[in-house]
Coordinates of C-alpha atoms in Angstrom, one line a residue:
Chain A
M1 CA 0.0 0.0 0.0
S2 CA 1.4 3.3 -1.1
F3 CA -0.3 5.3 1.5
A4 CA -0.1 5.9 5.2
D5 CA -3.4 4.0 6.9
T6 CA -3.9 5.2 10.6
S7 CA -7.0 3.3 11.3
A8 CA -6.7 -0.3 9.8
P9 CA -3.5 -2.4 10.9
A10 CA -1.0 -2.1 8.2
E11 CA -0.2 -6.1 7.6
A12 CA -3.9 -6.6 6.9
R13 CA -4.2 -4.0 4.2
A14 CA -0.9 -5.2 2.5
A15 CA -1.8 -9.0 2.5
P16 CA -2.7 -9.9 -1.2
L17 CA -6.3 -11.0 -0.7
P18 CA -8.0 -8.4 1.8
D19 CA -10.0 -9.8 4.5
F20 CA -13.5 -8.6 2.9
E21 CA -15.6 -10.0 5.3
A22 CA -14.2 -8.2 8.0
Q23 CA -14.2 -4.9 6.1
F24 CA -17.5 -5.4 5.4
R25 CA -18.6 -5.5 9.0
A26 CA -16.3 -2.9 10.2
P27 CA -17.7 0.8 10.2
P28 CA -16.3 2.6 7.3
A29 CA -12.7 4.2 7.5
S30 CA -12.8 7.8 7.8
G31 CA -11.5 10.2 5.5
V32 CA -8.0 10.8 4.4
S33 CA -6.1 13.6 4.5
L34 CA -4.6 15.0 1.3
T35 CA -1.4 17.2 0.7
L36 CA -0.2 18.6 -2.4
R37 CA 3.0 19.9 -2.6
G38 CA 4.4 22.3 -5.3
V39 CA 2.3 20.5 -7.9
V40 CA 2.6 21.9 -11.2
K41 CA 0.9 20.6 -14.5
A42 CA 1.6 21.6 -18.1
F43 CA 0.7 20.2 -21.3
G44 CA 3.4 21.2 -23.7
P45 CA 4.2 24.8 -23.2
R46 CA 1.1 25.7 -21.6
T47 CA 1.1 25.5 -17.8
I48 CA -2.2 24.7 -16.6
L49 CA -1.7 24.5 -12.7
R50 CA 1.4 26.4 -11.1
D51 CA 3.0 25.6 -7.9
I52 CA -0.2 24.3 -5.9
D53 CA 0.2 23.8 -2.3
L54 CA -2.7 22.6 -0.4
H55 CA -3.6 20.3 2.9
I56 CA -6.8 19.2 3.2
P57 CA -7.5 17.4 6.5
G58 CA -9.1 13.9 6.3
G59 CA -13.1 14.1 6.2
Q60 CA -13.3 17.6 4.9
F61 CA -15.9 18.7 2.5
V62 CA -13.8 20.9 0.0
A63 CA -15.1 22.6 -2.9
I64 CA -13.4 24.1 -5.9
V65 CA -14.7 26.9 -7.7
G66 CA -13.3 29.0 -11.0
R67 CA -13.9 30.0 -14.4
S68 CA -14.1 27.5 -17.1
G69 CA -10.4 26.5 -18.2
C70 CA -8.9 27.8 -15.1
G71 CA -7.3 24.4 -14.1
K72 CA -9.8 23.1 -11.4
S73 CA -10.8 20.1 -13.3
T74 CA -6.9 19.3 -14.2
L75 CA -6.1 19.2 -10.3
L76 CA -9.2 16.8 -9.8
R77 CA -7.8 14.6 -12.5
L78 CA -4.1 14.6 -10.7
V79 CA -5.8 13.8 -7.4
G80 CA -7.7 11.0 -9.0
G81 CA -4.7 9.5 -10.7
L82 CA -6.2 10.2 -14.2
D83 CA -3.3 12.2 -14.8
Q84 CA 0.3 12.4 -13.7
S85 CA 1.7 15.6 -12.4
T86 CA 4.7 17.2 -14.0
Q87 CA 6.1 18.4 -11.0
G88 CA 5.5 18.2 -7.5
Q89 CA 4.0 15.6 -4.8
I90 CA 0.7 14.3 -3.9
V91 CA 0.2 12.8 -0.8
F92 CA -2.5 10.8 0.9
G93 CA -2.5 10.3 4.3
E94 CA 0.8 11.2 6.4
G95 CA 3.0 8.8 4.5
E96 CA 5.2 8.9 1.2
P97 CA 4.3 9.9 -2.4
R98 CA 1.5 7.8 -4.0
T99 CA 2.7 5.2 -6.6
A100 CA 0.6 2.6 -8.8
G101 CA -1.6 0.1 -7.0
E102 CA -5.0 0.5 -5.2
S103 CA -6.0 4.0 -5.1
P104 CA -7.9 5.5 -1.8
V105 CA -9.5 7.6 -4.1
R106 CA -12.6 6.9 -6.4
V107 CA -13.6 9.7 -9.0
M108 CA -17.3 10.4 -9.9
F109 CA -17.5 12.1 -13.6
Q110 CA -19.5 14.8 -15.0
E111 CA -21.0 11.6 -17.2
P112 CA -22.4 8.8 -15.4
R113 CA -20.1 6.4 -17.6
L114 CA -22.2 3.5 -16.9
L115 CA -21.3 0.3 -18.8
P116 CA -24.3 -0.1 -21.1
W117 CA -23.9 -3.6 -21.4
A118 CA -24.1 -4.4 -17.5
N119 CA -27.2 -4.5 -15.6
I120 CA -27.4 -1.6 -12.8
L121 CA -26.1 -4.0 -9.9
A122 CA -23.2 -5.3 -11.8
N123 CA -22.3 -1.7 -12.9
V124 CA -21.8 -0.9 -8.9
E125 CA -20.0 -3.8 -8.5
I126 CA -17.6 -2.4 -10.9
G127 CA -16.7 0.0 -7.9
L128 CA -15.4 -3.1 -6.0
G129 CA -12.3 -3.1 -7.8
A130 CA -10.6 -6.6 -7.1
Q131 CA -13.0 -7.3 -4.3
R132 CA -15.8 -7.8 -6.8
K133 CA -15.4 -11.5 -6.5
T134 CA -15.7 -11.8 -3.0
K135 CA -18.7 -13.7 -1.4
L136 CA -20.1 -10.6 0.0
A137 CA -19.4 -8.4 -2.9
R138 CA -23.0 -8.5 -4.4
E139 CA -24.5 -8.0 -1.0
R140 CA -22.4 -4.7 -0.4
A141 CA -23.3 -3.7 -3.9
R142 CA -27.0 -4.3 -3.0
E143 CA -26.9 -2.5 0.2
T144 CA -25.5 0.3 -1.5
L145 CA -28.0 0.4 -4.1
H146 CA -30.7 0.4 -1.3
A147 CA -28.7 3.4 0.0
I148 CA -29.7 5.2 -3.4
G149 CA -33.0 4.1 -3.5
L150 CA -32.6 1.8 -6.7
E151 CA -32.6 -1.6 -4.9
E152 CA -35.7 -3.0 -6.9
R153 CA -33.8 -1.9 -10.0
G154 CA -30.7 -4.0 -10.0
A155 CA -31.6 -6.2 -12.8
E156 CA -32.3 -3.5 -15.1
W157 CA -30.1 -2.0 -18.2
P158 CA -29.1 1.4 -17.3
S159 CA -30.5 2.9 -20.6
V160 CA -34.0 2.6 -19.0
L161 CA -33.1 5.3 -16.1
S162 CA -33.4 8.8 -16.0
G163 CA -30.4 11.0 -16.1
G164 CA -30.5 11.6 -12.3
Q165 CA -31.0 8.0 -11.7
K166 CA -27.9 7.1 -13.7
Q167 CA -25.7 9.7 -11.5
R168 CA -27.0 7.8 -8.6
V169 CA -25.9 4.7 -9.8
A170 CA -22.4 6.1 -10.6
L171 CA -22.5 7.4 -7.2
A172 CA -23.1 4.2 -5.8
R173 CA -20.5 2.8 -7.8
A174 CA -18.1 5.2 -6.2
L175 CA -19.2 4.8 -2.8
V176 CA -19.5 1.0 -2.6
S177 CA -15.9 0.4 -1.9
R178 CA -15.9 2.9 0.8
P179 CA -13.2 5.2 -0.7
R180 CA -11.4 7.4 1.9
L181 CA -11.4 10.3 -0.8
L182 CA -14.0 10.7 -3.2
A183 CA -13.3 13.2 -6.0
F184 CA -16.2 14.8 -8.0
D185 CA -15.9 16.6 -11.4
E186 CA -18.9 18.6 -11.5
P187 CA -21.0 15.6 -11.2
L188 CA -24.3 17.2 -11.0
G189 CA -23.5 19.8 -13.9
A190 CA -25.7 17.8 -16.6
L191 CA -28.6 17.5 -14.4
D192 CA -31.8 19.5 -14.2
A193 CA -32.4 22.2 -11.4
L194 CA -34.5 20.2 -9.4
T195 CA -32.8 17.2 -9.5
R196 CA -29.6 18.9 -8.7
I197 CA -31.1 20.2 -5.4
E198 CA -32.1 16.6 -4.8
M199 CA -28.8 15.1 -5.6
Q200 CA -27.1 17.7 -3.4
Q201 CA -29.2 16.9 -0.5
F202 CA -28.6 13.2 -0.8
L203 CA -24.6 13.6 -1.1
E204 CA -24.4 15.7 2.0
K205 CA -26.4 12.8 3.4
I206 CA -24.1 10.3 2.5
W207 CA -20.9 12.3 3.4
L208 CA -22.4 12.8 7.1
R209 CA -22.6 9.3 7.2
D210 CA -19.8 8.0 5.7
R211 CA -17.2 10.9 6.3
F212 CA -15.1 10.4 3.5
T213 CA -12.8 13.3 2.2
A214 CA -14.8 15.1 -0.3
L215 CA -13.0 17.2 -3.4
L216 CA -16.1 18.7 -5.5
V217 CA -15.1 20.9 -8.5
T218 CA -18.0 22.9 -9.6
H219 CA -19.0 26.0 -11.6
D220 CA -22.0 26.5 -9.4
V221 CA -20.9 28.6 -6.3
M222 CA -24.3 28.4 -4.6
E223 CA -23.7 24.4 -4.9
A224 CA -20.1 24.9 -3.3
L225 CA -21.7 26.9 -0.5
T226 CA -24.5 24.6 0.4
L227 CA -22.2 21.3 0.5
A228 CA -18.7 22.5 1.5
D229 CA -16.6 23.2 4.7
R230 CA -14.3 25.1 2.4
V231 CA -14.2 26.8 -0.9
L232 CA -11.3 27.1 -3.0
M233 CA -11.1 29.3 -6.0
I234 CA -8.7 29.0 -8.7
E235 CA -7.7 31.5 -11.0
N236 CA -5.1 31.0 -13.6
G237 CA -3.7 27.9 -12.2
S238 CA -3.3 29.3 -8.8
I239 CA -5.4 29.0 -5.8
T240 CA -6.3 32.4 -5.1
L241 CA -9.0 32.3 -2.4
D242 CA -9.3 29.6 0.5
L243 CA -12.5 30.4 2.2
A244 CA -13.8 28.2 5.4
I245 CA -17.4 28.3 5.6
D246 CA -18.6 27.8 8.9
L247 CA -22.2 27.3 8.6
P248 CA -24.4 24.6 10.6
R249 CA -25.8 21.9 8.2
P250 CA -28.2 21.3 6.4
R251 CA -27.7 24.9 4.9
R252 CA -31.0 26.6 4.1
R253 CA -30.7 27.6 0.5
G254 CA -31.5 31.3 0.0
S255 CA -30.5 32.4 3.3
V256 CA -28.8 35.5 3.9
D257 CA -25.3 34.2 5.0
L258 CA -24.9 32.1 2.0
A259 CA -26.5 34.6 -0.4
L260 CA -23.5 37.1 0.8
L261 CA -20.9 34.5 0.4
E262 CA -22.4 33.9 -2.9
E263 CA -21.9 37.5 -3.8
R264 CA -18.4 37.8 -2.7
I265 CA -17.2 35.4 -4.6
L266 CA -19.0 35.7 -7.8
K267 CA -18.1 39.3 -7.8
R268 CA -14.5 37.7 -7.4
L269 CA -14.7 35.3 -10.1
L270 CA -16.6 37.7 -12.6
R271 CA -14.0 40.5 -12.1
D272 CA -11.4 40.6 -15.2
E273 CA -7.8 39.9 -14.6
T274 CA -7.1 42.6 -12.0
N275 CA -6.1 41.1 -8.7
S276 CA -5.8 43.0 -5.7
P277 CA -5.9 40.4 -2.5
E278 CA -9.4 42.2 -1.5
Y279 CA -10.7 39.1 0.3
A280 CA -7.3 36.9 1.1
I281 CA -7.7 34.9 4.0
Chain B
M1 CA -60.3 24.6 -14.0
S2 CA -63.1 25.2 -16.1
D3 CA -61.6 28.2 -17.8
T4 CA -58.5 26.6 -18.7
P5 CA -59.8 23.5 -20.3
W6 CA -56.5 22.8 -22.6
I7 CA -54.9 21.4 -19.6
V8 CA -57.6 19.2 -19.2
A9 CA -57.2 18.1 -22.9
A10 CA -53.5 17.7 -22.6
E11 CA -54.0 15.4 -19.2
I12 CA -56.3 13.1 -21.1
A13 CA -54.8 12.7 -24.4
P14 CA -53.3 9.3 -25.0
P15 CA -49.6 9.1 -25.9
V16 CA -48.6 9.8 -29.5
Q17 CA -49.2 6.3 -31.0
R18 CA -52.1 6.9 -33.3
A19 CA -49.7 7.3 -36.6
R20 CA -48.1 3.9 -35.8
R21 CA -51.3 1.9 -35.3
W22 CA -52.2 2.6 -39.1
L23 CA -49.3 1.2 -40.1
A24 CA -48.6 -1.7 -37.9
P25 CA -50.8 -4.8 -38.4
P26 CA -52.1 -6.7 -35.6
T27 CA -49.5 -8.9 -33.5
I28 CA -51.2 -12.1 -34.3
G29 CA -50.7 -11.5 -38.0
R30 CA -47.1 -9.9 -38.0
G31 CA -45.1 -12.9 -38.4
L32 CA -47.0 -14.2 -41.4
L33 CA -47.4 -11.0 -43.2
A34 CA -43.5 -11.5 -44.2
W35 CA -44.6 -14.5 -46.3
V36 CA -47.8 -12.9 -47.9
V37 CA -45.2 -11.5 -50.8
P38 CA -43.4 -14.8 -51.8
A39 CA -46.7 -16.8 -51.5
L40 CA -48.3 -14.5 -54.1
L41 CA -45.4 -14.6 -56.3
L42 CA -45.3 -18.6 -56.0
V43 CA -49.3 -18.7 -57.2
F44 CA -48.7 -16.1 -59.8
W45 CA -45.6 -18.2 -61.2
Q46 CA -47.7 -21.6 -60.7
I47 CA -50.7 -20.0 -62.8
A48 CA -48.2 -18.6 -65.6
S49 CA -46.6 -22.1 -66.3
S50 CA -50.2 -23.9 -66.3
V51 CA -51.4 -21.5 -68.9
G52 CA -48.4 -21.8 -70.8
W53 CA -47.0 -18.0 -70.7
I54 CA -43.8 -19.4 -69.5
S55 CA -42.0 -22.4 -71.2
D56 CA -41.1 -25.5 -69.1
T57 CA -37.5 -25.0 -70.7
V58 CA -36.9 -21.4 -69.4
L59 CA -38.5 -21.8 -65.9
P60 CA -40.3 -24.9 -65.0
S61 CA -43.5 -24.6 -62.6
P62 CA -43.0 -24.7 -59.0
L63 CA -45.0 -28.2 -58.9
K64 CA -42.3 -29.5 -61.1
V65 CA -39.5 -27.9 -59.1
A66 CA -40.9 -29.8 -56.1
Q67 CA -41.3 -32.9 -57.8
A68 CA -37.6 -32.7 -59.1
G69 CA -36.6 -31.9 -55.4
W70 CA -38.7 -34.6 -54.2
T71 CA -36.7 -37.2 -56.3
V72 CA -33.2 -36.1 -55.6
A73 CA -34.7 -36.1 -51.7
K74 CA -35.7 -39.6 -52.2
S75 CA -32.4 -40.8 -53.8
G76 CA -30.4 -39.5 -50.7
A77 CA -28.2 -37.3 -53.3
L78 CA -29.6 -33.9 -51.9
F79 CA -29.0 -34.2 -48.3
E80 CA -25.2 -35.5 -49.3
N81 CA -24.7 -32.5 -51.3
V82 CA -26.3 -30.2 -48.8
E83 CA -24.4 -31.5 -45.9
V84 CA -20.9 -31.1 -47.8
S85 CA -21.8 -27.6 -48.9
F86 CA -22.9 -26.8 -45.3
L87 CA -19.7 -28.5 -44.0
R88 CA -17.4 -26.2 -46.5
A89 CA -19.3 -22.9 -45.5
M90 CA -18.8 -23.4 -41.8
A91 CA -15.0 -24.5 -42.1
G92 CA -14.5 -21.2 -44.2
L93 CA -16.2 -19.2 -41.9
V94 CA -14.8 -20.6 -38.9
V95 CA -11.1 -20.5 -40.1
G96 CA -11.3 -17.2 -42.0
G97 CA -13.7 -15.6 -39.4
A98 CA -11.3 -16.8 -36.5
I99 CA -8.4 -15.1 -38.4
G100 CA -10.2 -11.7 -39.1
F101 CA -11.3 -11.5 -35.6
A102 CA -7.7 -12.2 -34.2
F103 CA -6.3 -9.7 -36.5
G104 CA -9.1 -7.2 -35.6
L105 CA -8.7 -7.6 -32.1
A106 CA -4.9 -7.1 -32.2
N107 CA -4.8 -4.3 -34.5
G108 CA -7.6 -2.5 -32.3
V109 CA -5.8 -2.9 -29.2
S110 CA -2.0 -2.7 -30.1
K111 CA -0.9 0.5 -32.2
L112 CA 2.3 -1.8 -33.3
S113 CA 0.2 -4.3 -34.7
E114 CA -1.9 -2.1 -36.6
H115 CA 1.0 -0.2 -37.8
L116 CA 2.4 -3.3 -38.9
T117 CA -0.1 -4.9 -40.7
D118 CA -3.3 -2.8 -41.4
S119 CA -2.2 -1.1 -44.6
T120 CA -1.1 -4.7 -46.0
L121 CA -4.7 -5.8 -45.2
Q122 CA -6.3 -2.8 -46.7
M123 CA -4.4 -3.7 -49.8
L124 CA -5.1 -7.2 -49.9
R125 CA -8.6 -6.3 -49.5
N126 CA -9.1 -4.4 -52.8
I127 CA -8.4 -7.7 -54.7
P128 CA -11.9 -9.4 -55.5
H129 CA -11.4 -12.7 -53.8
L130 CA -13.3 -14.4 -56.6
S131 CA -10.3 -13.1 -58.9
L132 CA -8.2 -15.7 -57.6
I133 CA -10.0 -18.6 -58.6
P134 CA -7.6 -19.4 -61.4
L135 CA -4.5 -19.2 -59.2
V136 CA -6.5 -21.2 -56.6
I137 CA -7.3 -24.0 -58.7
L138 CA -3.6 -24.1 -60.1
W139 CA -2.5 -24.5 -56.3
F140 CA -5.2 -26.7 -54.7
G141 CA -6.6 -28.2 -57.9
I142 CA -10.3 -28.7 -57.2
G143 CA -10.3 -30.3 -54.0
E144 CA -11.6 -29.2 -50.6
E145 CA -8.8 -26.8 -49.7
A146 CA -9.5 -24.6 -52.8
K147 CA -13.2 -23.9 -51.5
L148 CA -11.8 -23.6 -47.8
F149 CA -9.2 -21.0 -48.9
L150 CA -11.7 -19.0 -50.8
V151 CA -14.5 -18.8 -48.3
A152 CA -12.2 -18.0 -45.6
L153 CA -10.6 -15.2 -47.7
G154 CA -13.9 -13.8 -48.3
V155 CA -15.2 -13.8 -45.0
F156 CA -12.0 -12.6 -43.1
F157 CA -12.3 -9.0 -44.5
P158 CA -15.7 -8.1 -43.0
I159 CA -14.8 -9.8 -39.8
Y160 CA -11.6 -8.1 -39.6
L161 CA -12.8 -4.6 -40.7
N162 CA -15.7 -4.6 -38.3
T163 CA -14.2 -5.8 -35.3
L164 CA -11.3 -3.1 -35.8
H165 CA -13.9 -0.4 -36.2
G166 CA -15.9 -1.9 -33.0
I167 CA -12.9 -1.7 -30.8
R168 CA -11.6 1.9 -32.3
T169 CA -15.1 3.3 -31.6
I170 CA -15.4 2.4 -27.8
D171 CA -16.0 5.4 -25.9
P172 CA -12.7 6.3 -24.3
Q173 CA -14.5 8.0 -21.2
L174 CA -15.4 4.2 -20.3
L175 CA -12.1 3.0 -20.8
E176 CA -11.0 6.0 -18.4
M177 CA -13.5 5.0 -15.8
G178 CA -12.2 1.4 -16.1
K179 CA -8.6 2.3 -15.4
S180 CA -9.6 4.4 -12.6
Y181 CA -11.6 1.9 -10.9
G182 CA -8.4 -0.3 -11.1
M183 CA -9.8 -2.9 -13.7
T184 CA -6.8 -5.1 -14.8
N185 CA -6.1 -5.2 -18.7
S186 CA -7.9 -8.2 -19.0
M187 CA -10.8 -6.8 -17.1
L188 CA -10.9 -4.3 -19.2
F189 CA -10.9 -6.1 -22.3
M190 CA -13.7 -8.5 -21.2
R191 CA -15.8 -6.0 -19.5
I192 CA -15.6 -3.0 -21.7
I193 CA -13.8 -3.6 -24.9
L194 CA -15.3 -7.0 -26.0
P195 CA -18.9 -5.7 -25.1
G196 CA -18.5 -2.4 -26.5
A197 CA -17.1 -4.0 -30.0
M198 CA -19.9 -6.7 -30.2
P199 CA -22.6 -4.9 -32.2
S200 CA -20.1 -4.0 -34.4
I201 CA -18.5 -7.8 -34.7
L202 CA -22.1 -8.9 -35.4
V203 CA -22.5 -6.8 -38.0
G204 CA -19.4 -8.1 -39.4
L205 CA -20.7 -11.7 -39.1
R206 CA -23.8 -10.8 -41.0
F207 CA -21.7 -9.6 -43.9
A208 CA -19.6 -12.6 -43.8
L209 CA -22.3 -14.9 -43.9
G210 CA -23.7 -13.5 -47.2
I211 CA -20.1 -13.6 -48.6
M212 CA -19.9 -17.0 -47.4
W213 CA -22.5 -18.5 -49.5
L214 CA -21.7 -16.2 -52.5
T215 CA -18.3 -17.5 -52.5
L216 CA -19.2 -21.1 -51.9
I217 CA -21.8 -21.0 -54.9
V218 CA -19.4 -19.4 -57.5
A219 CA -16.5 -22.2 -56.1
E220 CA -18.8 -25.3 -56.3
T221 CA -20.2 -24.1 -59.7
I222 CA -16.6 -23.7 -61.2
A223 CA -14.6 -26.5 -59.7
S224 CA -16.2 -29.4 -57.8
Q225 CA -17.0 -32.6 -57.8
S226 CA -19.9 -32.3 -55.0
G227 CA -22.2 -30.1 -53.1
I228 CA -25.2 -28.2 -54.1
G229 CA -23.5 -26.2 -57.0
Y230 CA -22.2 -29.4 -58.4
M231 CA -25.6 -30.6 -58.2
A232 CA -27.0 -27.8 -60.5
M233 CA -24.0 -28.1 -62.9
Q234 CA -25.0 -31.8 -63.4
A235 CA -28.6 -31.2 -63.9
R236 CA -27.7 -28.2 -66.4
E237 CA -25.6 -31.0 -68.4
F238 CA -28.7 -33.2 -68.7
L239 CA -31.0 -30.2 -69.2
Q240 CA -32.8 -30.6 -65.9
V241 CA -34.1 -27.2 -65.7
D242 CA -36.4 -27.8 -62.7
L243 CA -33.3 -29.6 -60.5
V244 CA -31.4 -26.4 -61.3
V245 CA -34.0 -24.0 -60.1
F246 CA -34.5 -26.2 -57.2
S247 CA -30.4 -26.2 -56.1
I248 CA -31.2 -22.4 -56.5
L249 CA -33.9 -22.6 -54.4
I250 CA -31.9 -24.4 -51.6
Y251 CA -29.3 -21.9 -51.7
A252 CA -31.8 -19.1 -51.1
L253 CA -33.1 -21.2 -48.1
L254 CA -29.5 -21.8 -46.4
G255 CA -28.8 -18.1 -46.7
K256 CA -32.1 -17.2 -45.2
L257 CA -31.3 -19.7 -42.1
A258 CA -27.8 -18.2 -41.8
D259 CA -29.4 -14.6 -41.6
S260 CA -31.8 -15.6 -39.0
V261 CA -28.8 -17.3 -36.9
A262 CA -27.1 -13.9 -37.0
R263 CA -30.2 -12.2 -36.0
F264 CA -30.9 -14.6 -33.2
L265 CA -27.2 -13.8 -32.2
E266 CA -27.7 -10.1 -32.1
T267 CA -30.7 -10.1 -30.0
Q268 CA -29.0 -12.6 -27.5
C269 CA -26.0 -10.6 -27.0
L270 CA -27.1 -7.0 -27.4
K271 CA -30.2 -7.4 -25.0
W272 CA -28.9 -4.0 -23.3
H273 CA -29.0 -2.2 -26.6
P274 CA -31.9 0.0 -26.6
S275 CA -32.7 -0.8 -30.3
F276 CA -33.1 -4.4 -29.4
Q277 CA -35.3 -3.8 -26.3
S278 CA -38.9 -4.2 -26.9
G279 CA -40.2 -2.9 -23.5
P280 CA -41.2 0.7 -22.8
R281 CA -38.3 2.9 -22.1
A282 CA -38.0 6.2 -19.5

């Protein structure tokens, strides 16, 4: 295992076949912390991320906002292991830099990316990775389907589901392995307004239950403020705002506190290239 | 509510199905409907022959064709020849199809393999395989190898091209998802690449089945000592037009059978595909 593990015994984790039954009965592991040190990402001559330093404590819900093309999705892809950084280190837990192998991170994409030829239950089982074939895999997949309210539809094809339901299955697939860090790449971007709100409440509920570390990339400032403990803003490849949102949950949409914060962030986002550090924290 | 009657009307309005009901026949008759046109043609043909519009030396009547068929069936020659032709077709399909599938997979998955072999195969593809008949006869004589070679060559290209196309058009987002969820290469292949390419592979199979019969008919007619094509050529020598027509009908029947098998495979392998689902969709 490439990351330091603080909750489970190291030898059990390092074994070639994890003791799945024990893992199934045990309460879910809490979130893993994430540290980025001097991370740079460049595509050819174009530098997308410049020298990002960031520490996210385990279990925190962090939202990243920014204009399109600012590098927020690139940052998420680096954390999710979909791309390699040009320079710098990405560390999970308090251990050494991450190498290949079973990752503590699960990524949820903007599109559901369900396999159309596998039924809904089988799609959820994909999230179990190598544990897929163990005895309790099906039970666990069923349990997760139950949590998203689609347990009756496990045998159906994904093509019969609505957009919101598909995204819920994608969430179940991400959750089923009980990841310690869940990275969301605008997962609700393609949904209609009502389904979005429903899914936001659902996400919050799941996060409060499982307490994984959450990294949410979004262009919707209100979504970030409703869900996150902390909002980061990325401009031109650097983090230019790091704002703790210390409001009680569940947050009421349209409350004055949220509206004021939203205005503040939107003003900053919409302002052109001038960057006097008015709201630096 | 009374001053907005259009809302009520919209709620009661049945789902839009009216246009279809006009065209769609009742469900029981739908299977039979496909046979109406062939049956009418057959009746017209019989009448035309009986009245004397069509000479027996040009096209014998359906009854005479059936009689000829009955005679060869009774003598046992029919089943012998059909069996020989069928086994030839299958052997060619299996050999050519397997090689085409293997090349398609290799070139779809590996860039090196594609650079190495694809342009050569594309060049060969442009040679009509039936033009090789004189060469094949020189190589193999008129034995089984000649027919196997031609059929295998014929079915190779549709299977190869469609397998390659199927793998190339797999959604890269699904592959990225699979990798990100820790799938090994063999799992990626079994769970994403192969099922994703399956619709295209089955299209290739249907093309291949058509080419398979075509090649076999030509090969058996030109150079053979058994098979349906040989039976037809023998009948021509003795001016048995009815038997020639009967042989042609057998080919039609076998072709239809192969197509039905391909269709059946499609409905079995592509159950997940929205175009193969009969139930209502959300």
